[in-house]
Short mmCIF file of C-alpha atoms in Angstrom, two decimals:
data_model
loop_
_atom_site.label_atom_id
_atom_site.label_comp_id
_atom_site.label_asym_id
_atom_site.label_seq_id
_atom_site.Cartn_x
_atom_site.Cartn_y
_atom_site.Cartn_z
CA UNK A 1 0.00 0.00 0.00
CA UNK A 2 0.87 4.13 -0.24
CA UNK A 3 0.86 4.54 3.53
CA UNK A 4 4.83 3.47 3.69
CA UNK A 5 5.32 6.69 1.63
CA UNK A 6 2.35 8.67 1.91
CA UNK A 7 2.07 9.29 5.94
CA UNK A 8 5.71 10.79 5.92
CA UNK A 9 5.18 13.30 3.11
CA UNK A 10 1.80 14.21 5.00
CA UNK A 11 4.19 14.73 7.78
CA UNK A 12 6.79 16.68 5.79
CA UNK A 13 3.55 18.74 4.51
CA UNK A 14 1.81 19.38 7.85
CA UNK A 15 5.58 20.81 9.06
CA UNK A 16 6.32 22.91 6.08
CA UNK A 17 2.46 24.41 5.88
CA UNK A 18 3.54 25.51 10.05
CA UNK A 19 6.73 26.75 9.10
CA UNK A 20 5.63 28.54 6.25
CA UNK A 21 2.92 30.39 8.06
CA UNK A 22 5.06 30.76 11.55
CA UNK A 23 6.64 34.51 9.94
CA UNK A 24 2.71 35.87 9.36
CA UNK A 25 1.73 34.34 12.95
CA UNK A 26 4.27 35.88 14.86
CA UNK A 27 4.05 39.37 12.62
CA UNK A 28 0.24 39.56 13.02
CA UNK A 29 0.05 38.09 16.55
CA UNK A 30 -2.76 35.88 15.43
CA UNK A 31 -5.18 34.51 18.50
CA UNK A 32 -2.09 35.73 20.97
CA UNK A 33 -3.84 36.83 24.58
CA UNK A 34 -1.47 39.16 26.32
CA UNK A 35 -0.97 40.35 30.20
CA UNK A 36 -2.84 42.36 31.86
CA UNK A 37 -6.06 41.24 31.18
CA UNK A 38 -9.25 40.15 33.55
CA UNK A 39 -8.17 36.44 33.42
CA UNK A 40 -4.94 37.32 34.42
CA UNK A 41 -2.96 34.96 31.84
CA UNK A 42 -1.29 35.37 28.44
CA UNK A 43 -1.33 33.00 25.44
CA UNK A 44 1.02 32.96 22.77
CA UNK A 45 -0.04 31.03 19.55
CA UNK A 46 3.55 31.58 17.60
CA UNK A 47 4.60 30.12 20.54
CA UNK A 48 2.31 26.80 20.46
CA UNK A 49 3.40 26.11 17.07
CA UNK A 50 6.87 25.83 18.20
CA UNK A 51 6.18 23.67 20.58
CA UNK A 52 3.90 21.30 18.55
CA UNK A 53 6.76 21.69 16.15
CA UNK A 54 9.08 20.81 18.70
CA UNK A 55 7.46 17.94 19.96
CA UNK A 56 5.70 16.18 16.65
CA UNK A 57 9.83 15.98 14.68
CA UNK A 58 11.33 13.52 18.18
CA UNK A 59 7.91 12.05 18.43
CA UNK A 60 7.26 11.13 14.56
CA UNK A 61 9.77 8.03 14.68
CA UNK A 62 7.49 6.40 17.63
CA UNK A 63 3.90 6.96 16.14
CA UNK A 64 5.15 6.00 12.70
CA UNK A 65 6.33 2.25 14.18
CA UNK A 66 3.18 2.03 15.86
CA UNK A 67 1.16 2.84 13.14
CA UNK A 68 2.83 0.60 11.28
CA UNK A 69 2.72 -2.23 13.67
CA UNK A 70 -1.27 -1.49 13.85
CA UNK A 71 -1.49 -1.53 10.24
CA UNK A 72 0.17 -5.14 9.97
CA UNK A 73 -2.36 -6.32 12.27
CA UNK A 74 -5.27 -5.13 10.47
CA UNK A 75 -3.67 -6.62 7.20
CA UNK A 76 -3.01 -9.94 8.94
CA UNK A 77 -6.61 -10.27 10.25
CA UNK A 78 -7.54 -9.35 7.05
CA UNK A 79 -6.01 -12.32 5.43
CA UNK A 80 -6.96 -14.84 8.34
CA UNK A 81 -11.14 -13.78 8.12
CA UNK A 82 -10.32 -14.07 3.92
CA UNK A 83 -9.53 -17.99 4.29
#
């Protein structure tokens, strides 16, 4: 099937799409909450894409496998309910 090259070019898509709009987010301060206000907290969307960023690029490696793993089971079952 596709999904051995298709899931890490949605990856590689999904990352540059965020890094191409990451200049216009942190320009425009797009749905950024800042100090002082009544709820007494600040949020910083240019920020949260970093992080995501940040975190999805160590974490890709790991869901990959497991998707992977879950997607030979479901092809194995496939074949066993087939016969």
């Amino acid at each position: 099937t596709g999904f051995i090259v298709l899931y890490p070019v949605g990856v590689a898509s999904e990352l540059t799409m965020v890094w191409l709009a990451l200049p216009t987010i942190g320009a425009t301060r797009m749905w950024c909450y800042d100090m002082p206000n009544a709820l007494n907290m600040a949020f910083d969307y240019y920020i949260v894409c970093w992080i995501i960023v940040a975190l999805y690029v160590p974490g890709l490696p790991k869901l990959y496998t497991y998707m992977l793993s879950q997607r030979g089971k479901m092809l194995a079952s496939g074949n066993k309910k087939k016969s």
